[in-house]
Amino acid sequence: MASVVQYDLLSLLSRQPQSFGFGNRRIRCSSSERQALFNCIAPVYDNLLSLGQHHVWKRMAVSWSGAKKGDCALDLCCGSGDLAFLLSDKVGIHGKVIGLDFLKEQLEIASSRENLRLKTSYQNIEWVEGNVLDLPFCDDYFDAITMGYGLRNVVDKEKAVVEMFRVLKPGSKASVLDFNKSNQLITSLFQEWIIDNVVVPVASSYGLAEENKYLKSSIQEFLTGEELEQLALAAGFSNAKFYERAGGLMGNLVAMR
């Protein structure tokens, strides 16, 4: 059976209110409000914003992590478990995968999906409710780390990357997939067009139009590929390379400790 481990003191959200950007305004959201927001958005936004191609980019992110048979791998902001399942296939029955997320609801979905798939390798996954800013693992623990569509939503991105570096073994890699903040005007305009004309109208049918305004601002306020490389190097990684994909709509940071 899949296990869900809760670390009460290790929530991604501190007890202090946190700041969200909506256009030129700053909205203060409490922990419960932030969690409720992502509870609503999580089931639909990945597929909409990636035009149904997020599974392709997730496979690529897992491949870039360098995870192999027998490894111990960590998937941060694991959501409903897509990357964790792919990592499970990579590390095999003699490996170990931990999927960590701050949303208990998403972990329960991931756990139920694992049980439904009935695949031997999936029995090597542990689902942990925890904090990417204060990971409940010792130093030099993991052989590979992935993070899909999560770093953009973390308040303290520098601290999150530092934590990745801390728990990775020397010579191991972190692979971070997210929507790209492009320096190219055409790409940025196209990305905004997708959000305004595809994501928001469809989200409206789910009653999530207002919530999806956050997604647009989160991309606008995200770091560029070059900034992500610099962030990883400042955290201590020996090498960092950012890859643009899907015509610049997607990006993947690969950092080696």
PDB file of C-alpha atoms in Angstrom, residues 24-215:
ATOM      1  CA  ASN A  24       0.738  45.499 -10.655  1.00  0.00           C
ATOM      2  CA  ARG A  25      -0.987  44.721  -7.349  1.00  0.00           C
ATOM      3  CA  ARG A  26       0.320  42.666  -4.451  1.00  0.00           C
ATOM      4  CA  ILE A  27      -2.263  40.498  -2.738  1.00  0.00           C
ATOM      5  CA  ARG A  28      -1.629  39.150   0.737  1.00  0.00           C
ATOM      6  CA  CYS A  29      -2.780  35.554   1.091  1.00  0.00           C
ATOM      7  CA  SER A  30      -2.855  33.535   4.252  1.00  0.00           C
ATOM      8  CA  SER A  31      -1.579  29.956   4.338  1.00  0.00           C
ATOM      9  CA  SER A  32      -5.082  28.541   4.120  1.00  0.00           C
ATOM     10  CA  GLU A  33      -5.981  30.802   1.192  1.00  0.00           C
ATOM     11  CA  ARG A  34      -2.835  29.816  -0.716  1.00  0.00           C
ATOM     12  CA  GLN A  35      -3.509  26.136  -0.133  1.00  0.00           C
ATOM     13  CA  ALA A  36      -7.145  26.508  -1.200  1.00  0.00           C
ATOM     14  CA  LEU A  37      -6.015  28.266  -4.381  1.00  0.00           C
ATOM     15  CA  PHE A  38      -3.764  25.408  -5.431  1.00  0.00           C
ATOM     16  CA  ASN A  39      -6.340  22.809  -4.430  1.00  0.00           C
ATOM     17  CA  CYS A  40      -8.591  24.384  -7.050  1.00  0.00           C
ATOM     18  CA  ILE A  41      -6.018  24.903  -9.788  1.00  0.00           C
ATOM     19  CA  ALA A  42      -3.908  21.738  -9.582  1.00  0.00           C
ATOM     20  CA  PRO A  43      -6.248  19.327 -11.420  1.00  0.00           C
ATOM     21  CA  VAL A  44      -6.558  21.429 -14.576  1.00  0.00           C
ATOM     22  CA  TYR A  45      -3.847  24.011 -15.153  1.00  0.00           C
ATOM     23  CA  ASP A  46      -0.890  21.818 -16.183  1.00  0.00           C
ATOM     24  CA  ASN A  47      -2.756  20.379 -19.133  1.00  0.00           C
ATOM     25  CA  LEU A  48      -4.196  23.702 -20.245  1.00  0.00           C
ATOM     26  CA  LEU A  49      -1.031  25.786 -20.095  1.00  0.00           C
ATOM     27  CA  SER A  50       1.102  23.151 -21.805  1.00  0.00           C
ATOM     28  CA  LEU A  51      -1.511  22.578 -24.523  1.00  0.00           C
ATOM     29  CA  GLY A  52      -1.724  18.931 -23.505  1.00  0.00           C
ATOM     30  CA  GLN A  53       2.009  18.325 -23.898  1.00  0.00           C
ATOM     31  CA  HIS A  54       3.084  18.404 -20.261  1.00  0.00           C
ATOM     32  CA  HIS A  55       3.652  14.630 -20.212  1.00  0.00           C
ATOM     33  CA  VAL A  56       6.317  15.028 -22.919  1.00  0.00           C
ATOM     34  CA  TRP A  57       8.205  17.650 -20.950  1.00  0.00           C
ATOM     35  CA  LYS A  58       7.892  15.653 -17.726  1.00  0.00           C
ATOM     36  CA  ARG A  59       9.520  12.598 -19.336  1.00  0.00           C
ATOM     37  CA  MET A  60      12.323  14.831 -20.552  1.00  0.00           C
ATOM     38  CA  ALA A  61      12.778  16.334 -17.077  1.00  0.00           C
ATOM     39  CA  VAL A  62      13.066  12.879 -15.518  1.00  0.00           C
ATOM     40  CA  SER A  63      15.576  11.809 -18.153  1.00  0.00           C
ATOM     41  CA  TRP A  64      17.707  14.894 -17.467  1.00  0.00           C
ATOM     42  CA  SER A  65      17.738  14.093 -13.742  1.00  0.00           C
ATOM     43  CA  GLY A  66      20.012  11.131 -14.481  1.00  0.00           C
ATOM     44  CA  ALA A  67      17.974   8.771 -12.276  1.00  0.00           C
ATOM     45  CA  LYS A  68      18.910   5.124 -12.841  1.00  0.00           C
ATOM     46  CA  LYS A  69      18.256   1.655 -11.479  1.00  0.00           C
ATOM     47  CA  GLY A  70      18.709   1.382  -7.730  1.00  0.00           C
ATOM     48  CA  ASP A  71      18.802   5.134  -7.118  1.00  0.00           C
ATOM     49  CA  CYS A  72      17.022   7.072  -4.401  1.00  0.00           C
ATOM     50  CA  ALA A  73      15.152   9.930  -6.078  1.00  0.00           C
ATOM     51  CA  LEU A  74      13.064  12.864  -4.865  1.00  0.00           C
ATOM     52  CA  ASP A  75      10.225  14.581  -6.710  1.00  0.00           C
ATOM     53  CA  LEU A  76       9.414  17.985  -5.226  1.00  0.00           C
ATOM     54  CA  CYS A  77       5.973  19.591  -5.552  1.00  0.00           C
ATOM     55  CA  CYS A  78       4.936  16.171  -6.822  1.00  0.00           C
ATOM     56  CA  GLY A  79       1.235  16.981  -7.180  1.00  0.00           C
ATOM     57  CA  SER A  80      -0.714  13.964  -8.373  1.00  0.00           C
ATOM     58  CA  GLY A  81       2.487  12.030  -9.010  1.00  0.00           C
ATOM     59  CA  ASP A  82       3.304  12.170 -12.728  1.00  0.00           C
ATOM     60  CA  LEU A  83       7.064  12.693 -12.312  1.00  0.00           C
ATOM     61  CA  ALA A  84       7.254  10.370  -9.313  1.00  0.00           C
ATOM     62  CA  PHE A  85       5.768   7.534 -11.371  1.00  0.00           C
ATOM     63  CA  LEU A  86       8.266   8.182 -14.155  1.00  0.00           C
ATOM     64  CA  LEU A  87      11.100   8.216 -11.613  1.00  0.00           C
ATOM     65  CA  SER A  88       9.800   4.935 -10.212  1.00  0.00           C
ATOM     66  CA  ASP A  89      10.195   3.347 -13.622  1.00  0.00           C
ATOM     67  CA  LYS A  90      13.745   4.698 -13.838  1.00  0.00           C
ATOM     68  CA  VAL A  91      14.971   3.497 -10.442  1.00  0.00           C
ATOM     69  CA  GLY A  92      13.150   0.151 -10.562  1.00  0.00           C
ATOM     70  CA  ILE A  93      12.070  -2.157  -7.757  1.00  0.00           C
ATOM     71  CA  HIS A  94      15.435  -1.884  -6.006  1.00  0.00           C
ATOM     72  CA  GLY A  95      15.316   1.913  -5.994  1.00  0.00           C
ATOM     73  CA  LYS A  96      13.340   4.386  -3.927  1.00  0.00           C
ATOM     74  CA  VAL A  97      11.238   7.445  -4.819  1.00  0.00           C
ATOM     75  CA  ILE A  98       9.861  10.068  -2.461  1.00  0.00           C
ATOM     76  CA  GLY A  99       7.150  12.371  -3.737  1.00  0.00           C
ATOM     77  CA  LEU A 100       6.863  15.512  -1.603  1.00  0.00           C
ATOM     78  CA  ASP A 101       4.106  18.106  -1.731  1.00  0.00           C
ATOM     79  CA  PHE A 102       2.494  20.589   0.666  1.00  0.00           C
ATOM     80  CA  LEU A 103      -1.029  19.616  -0.419  1.00  0.00           C
ATOM     81  CA  LYS A 104      -2.407  16.565   1.354  1.00  0.00           C
ATOM     82  CA  GLU A 105      -5.214  16.368  -1.203  1.00  0.00           C
ATOM     83  CA  GLN A 106      -2.753  15.980  -4.070  1.00  0.00           C
ATOM     84  CA  LEU A 107      -0.798  13.305  -2.187  1.00  0.00           C
ATOM     85  CA  GLU A 108      -3.988  11.345  -1.627  1.00  0.00           C
ATOM     86  CA  ILE A 109      -4.720  11.525  -5.356  1.00  0.00           C
ATOM     87  CA  ALA A 110      -1.176  10.367  -6.133  1.00  0.00           C
ATOM     88  CA  SER A 111      -1.487   7.501  -3.657  1.00  0.00           C
ATOM     89  CA  SER A 112      -4.797   6.374  -5.145  1.00  0.00           C
ATOM     90  CA  ARG A 113      -3.322   6.501  -8.666  1.00  0.00           C
ATOM     91  CA  GLU A 114      -0.424   4.336  -7.488  1.00  0.00           C
ATOM     92  CA  ASN A 115      -2.816   1.746  -6.094  1.00  0.00           C
ATOM     93  CA  LEU A 116      -4.892   1.724  -9.292  1.00  0.00           C
ATOM     94  CA  ARG A 117      -1.877   1.187 -11.550  1.00  0.00           C
ATOM     95  CA  LEU A 118      -0.831  -1.981  -9.725  1.00  0.00           C
ATOM     96  CA  LYS A 119       2.701  -1.819 -11.093  1.00  0.00           C
ATOM     97  CA  THR A 120       5.497  -3.488  -9.122  1.00  0.00           C
ATOM     98  CA  SER A 121       7.938  -0.594  -9.428  1.00  0.00           C
ATOM     99  CA  TYR A 122       5.358   1.847  -8.087  1.00  0.00           C
ATOM    100  CA  GLN A 123       5.507   0.130  -4.724  1.00  0.00           C
ATOM    101  CA  ASN A 124       8.841   1.907  -4.166  1.00  0.00           C
ATOM    102  CA  ILE A 125       7.168   5.329  -3.773  1.00  0.00           C
ATOM    103  CA  GLU A 126       6.569   7.117  -0.479  1.00  0.00           C
ATOM    104  CA  TRP A 127       4.315  10.177  -0.436  1.00  0.00           C
ATOM    105  CA  VAL A 128       5.392  12.881   2.015  1.00  0.00           C
ATOM    106  CA  GLU A 129       3.554  16.066   2.986  1.00  0.00           C
ATOM    107  CA  GLY A 130       6.350  18.536   3.598  1.00  0.00           C
ATOM    108  CA  ASN A 131       8.156  21.764   2.948  1.00  0.00           C
ATOM    109  CA  VAL A 132      10.469  22.419  -0.003  1.00  0.00           C
ATOM    110  CA  LEU A 133      12.026  25.229   2.023  1.00  0.00           C
ATOM    111  CA  ASP A 134      12.966  22.912   4.887  1.00  0.00           C
ATOM    112  CA  LEU A 135      13.259  19.387   3.523  1.00  0.00           C
ATOM    113  CA  PRO A 136      12.954  16.643   6.158  1.00  0.00           C
ATOM    114  CA  PHE A 137      15.962  14.723   4.820  1.00  0.00           C
ATOM    115  CA  CYS A 138      19.617  14.534   5.746  1.00  0.00           C
ATOM    116  CA  ASP A 139      22.459  15.964   3.658  1.00  0.00           C
ATOM    117  CA  ASP A 140      23.767  14.105   0.587  1.00  0.00           C
ATOM    118  CA  TYR A 141      20.789  11.741   0.548  1.00  0.00           C
ATOM    119  CA  PHE A 142      19.373  11.627  -2.988  1.00  0.00           C
ATOM    120  CA  ASP A 143      20.810  10.468  -6.309  1.00  0.00           C
ATOM    121  CA  ALA A 144      18.402  12.604  -8.345  1.00  0.00           C
ATOM    122  CA  ILE A 145      15.806  15.341  -7.841  1.00  0.00           C
ATOM    123  CA  THR A 146      12.988  16.492 -10.082  1.00  0.00           C
ATOM    124  CA  MET A 147      10.549  19.370  -9.742  1.00  0.00           C
ATOM    125  CA  GLY A 148       7.764  19.939 -12.232  1.00  0.00           C
ATOM    126  CA  TYR A 149       5.816  23.210 -12.407  1.00  0.00           C
ATOM    127  CA  GLY A 150       6.594  23.953  -8.771  1.00  0.00           C
ATOM    128  CA  LEU A 151       9.516  26.359  -8.349  1.00  0.00           C
ATOM    129  CA  ARG A 152       7.526  29.203  -9.906  1.00  0.00           C
ATOM    130  CA  ASN A 153       5.024  28.938  -7.050  1.00  0.00           C
ATOM    131  CA  VAL A 154       7.565  28.815  -4.223  1.00  0.00           C
ATOM    132  CA  VAL A 155       7.879  32.071  -2.299  1.00  0.00           C
ATOM    133  CA  ASP A 156      11.609  31.743  -1.532  1.00  0.00           C
ATOM    134  CA  LYS A 157      13.105  30.245  -4.673  1.00  0.00           C
ATOM    135  CA  GLU A 158      16.688  30.743  -3.494  1.00  0.00           C
ATOM    136  CA  LYS A 159      16.038  28.745  -0.323  1.00  0.00           C
ATOM    137  CA  ALA A 160      14.325  25.973  -2.293  1.00  0.00           C
ATOM    138  CA  VAL A 161      17.346  25.594  -4.594  1.00  0.00           C
ATOM    139  CA  VAL A 162      19.708  25.633  -1.614  1.00  0.00           C
ATOM    140  CA  GLU A 163      17.692  22.809  -0.074  1.00  0.00           C
ATOM    141  CA  MET A 164      17.916  20.802  -3.297  1.00  0.00           C
ATOM    142  CA  PHE A 165      21.675  21.225  -3.244  1.00  0.00           C
ATOM    143  CA  ARG A 166      21.884  20.163   0.404  1.00  0.00           C
ATOM    144  CA  VAL A 167      20.028  16.864   0.041  1.00  0.00           C
ATOM    145  CA  LEU A 168      21.640  15.853  -3.277  1.00  0.00           C
ATOM    146  CA  LYS A 169      24.691  13.609  -3.328  1.00  0.00           C
ATOM    147  CA  PRO A 170      27.836  15.095  -4.899  1.00  0.00           C
ATOM    148  CA  GLY A 171      27.832  14.518  -8.643  1.00  0.00           C
ATOM    149  CA  SER A 172      24.037  14.127  -8.765  1.00  0.00           C
ATOM    150  CA  LYS A 173      21.599  16.338 -10.657  1.00  0.00           C
ATOM    151  CA  ALA A 174      18.421  18.311 -10.068  1.00  0.00           C
ATOM    152  CA  SER A 175      16.047  18.760 -13.005  1.00  0.00           C
ATOM    153  CA  VAL A 176      13.527  21.603 -12.694  1.00  0.00           C
ATOM    154  CA  LEU A 177      10.749  21.908 -15.271  1.00  0.00           C
ATOM    155  CA  ASP A 178       8.467  24.927 -15.530  1.00  0.00           C
ATOM    156  CA  PHE A 179       6.948  27.434 -17.876  1.00  0.00           C
ATOM    157  CA  ASN A 180       9.630  29.621 -19.353  1.00  0.00           C
ATOM    158  CA  LYS A 181       9.874  33.354 -18.804  1.00  0.00           C
ATOM    159  CA  SER A 182      11.163  34.173 -22.249  1.00  0.00           C
ATOM    160  CA  ASN A 183      13.279  37.165 -23.203  1.00  0.00           C
ATOM    161  CA  GLN A 184      11.716  37.010 -26.668  1.00  0.00           C
ATOM    162  CA  LEU A 185       8.761  39.356 -27.080  1.00  0.00           C
ATOM    163  CA  ILE A 186       6.951  37.127 -29.589  1.00  0.00           C
ATOM    164  CA  THR A 187       7.185  34.121 -27.286  1.00  0.00           C
ATOM    165  CA  SER A 188       5.977  36.126 -24.290  1.00  0.00           C
ATOM    166  CA  LEU A 189       3.040  37.516 -26.244  1.00  0.00           C
ATOM    167  CA  PHE A 190       2.077  34.045 -27.477  1.00  0.00           C
ATOM    168  CA  GLN A 191       2.275  32.682 -23.937  1.00  0.00           C
ATOM    169  CA  GLU A 192      -0.005  35.457 -22.693  1.00  0.00           C
ATOM    170  CA  TRP A 193      -2.392  34.806 -25.586  1.00  0.00           C
ATOM    171  CA  ILE A 194      -2.651  31.134 -24.585  1.00  0.00           C
ATOM    172  CA  ILE A 195      -3.475  32.075 -21.003  1.00  0.00           C
ATOM    173  CA  ASP A 196      -6.031  34.720 -21.973  1.00  0.00           C
ATOM    174  CA  ASN A 197      -7.698  32.810 -24.812  1.00  0.00           C
ATOM    175  CA  VAL A 198      -7.314  29.158 -23.835  1.00  0.00           C
ATOM    176  CA  VAL A 199      -6.681  28.781 -20.122  1.00  0.00           C
ATOM    177  CA  VAL A 200      -8.998  31.429 -18.681  1.00  0.00           C
ATOM    178  CA  PRO A 201     -12.041  30.594 -20.872  1.00  0.00           C
ATOM    179  CA  VAL A 202     -11.745  26.887 -20.104  1.00  0.00           C
ATOM    180  CA  ALA A 203     -11.022  27.596 -16.433  1.00  0.00           C
ATOM    181  CA  SER A 204     -14.176  29.687 -16.320  1.00  0.00           C
ATOM    182  CA  SER A 205     -16.186  26.559 -16.959  1.00  0.00           C
ATOM    183  CA  TYR A 206     -14.649  25.169 -13.759  1.00  0.00           C
ATOM    184  CA  GLY A 207     -15.325  28.404 -11.896  1.00  0.00           C
ATOM    185  CA  LEU A 208     -11.575  29.123 -11.744  1.00  0.00           C
ATOM    186  CA  ALA A 209     -11.216  32.245 -13.902  1.00  0.00           C
ATOM    187  CA  GLU A 210     -10.179  34.490 -11.021  1.00  0.00           C
ATOM    188  CA  GLU A 211      -7.734  31.920  -9.642  1.00  0.00           C
ATOM    189  CA  ASN A 212      -5.999  31.574 -12.997  1.00  0.00           C
ATOM    190  CA  LYS A 213      -5.103  35.280 -12.964  1.00  0.00           C
ATOM    191  CA  TYR A 214      -2.437  34.222 -10.488  1.00  0.00           C
ATOM    192  CA  LEU A 215      -0.913  31.840 -13.025  1.00  0.00           C
TER     193      LEU A 215
END
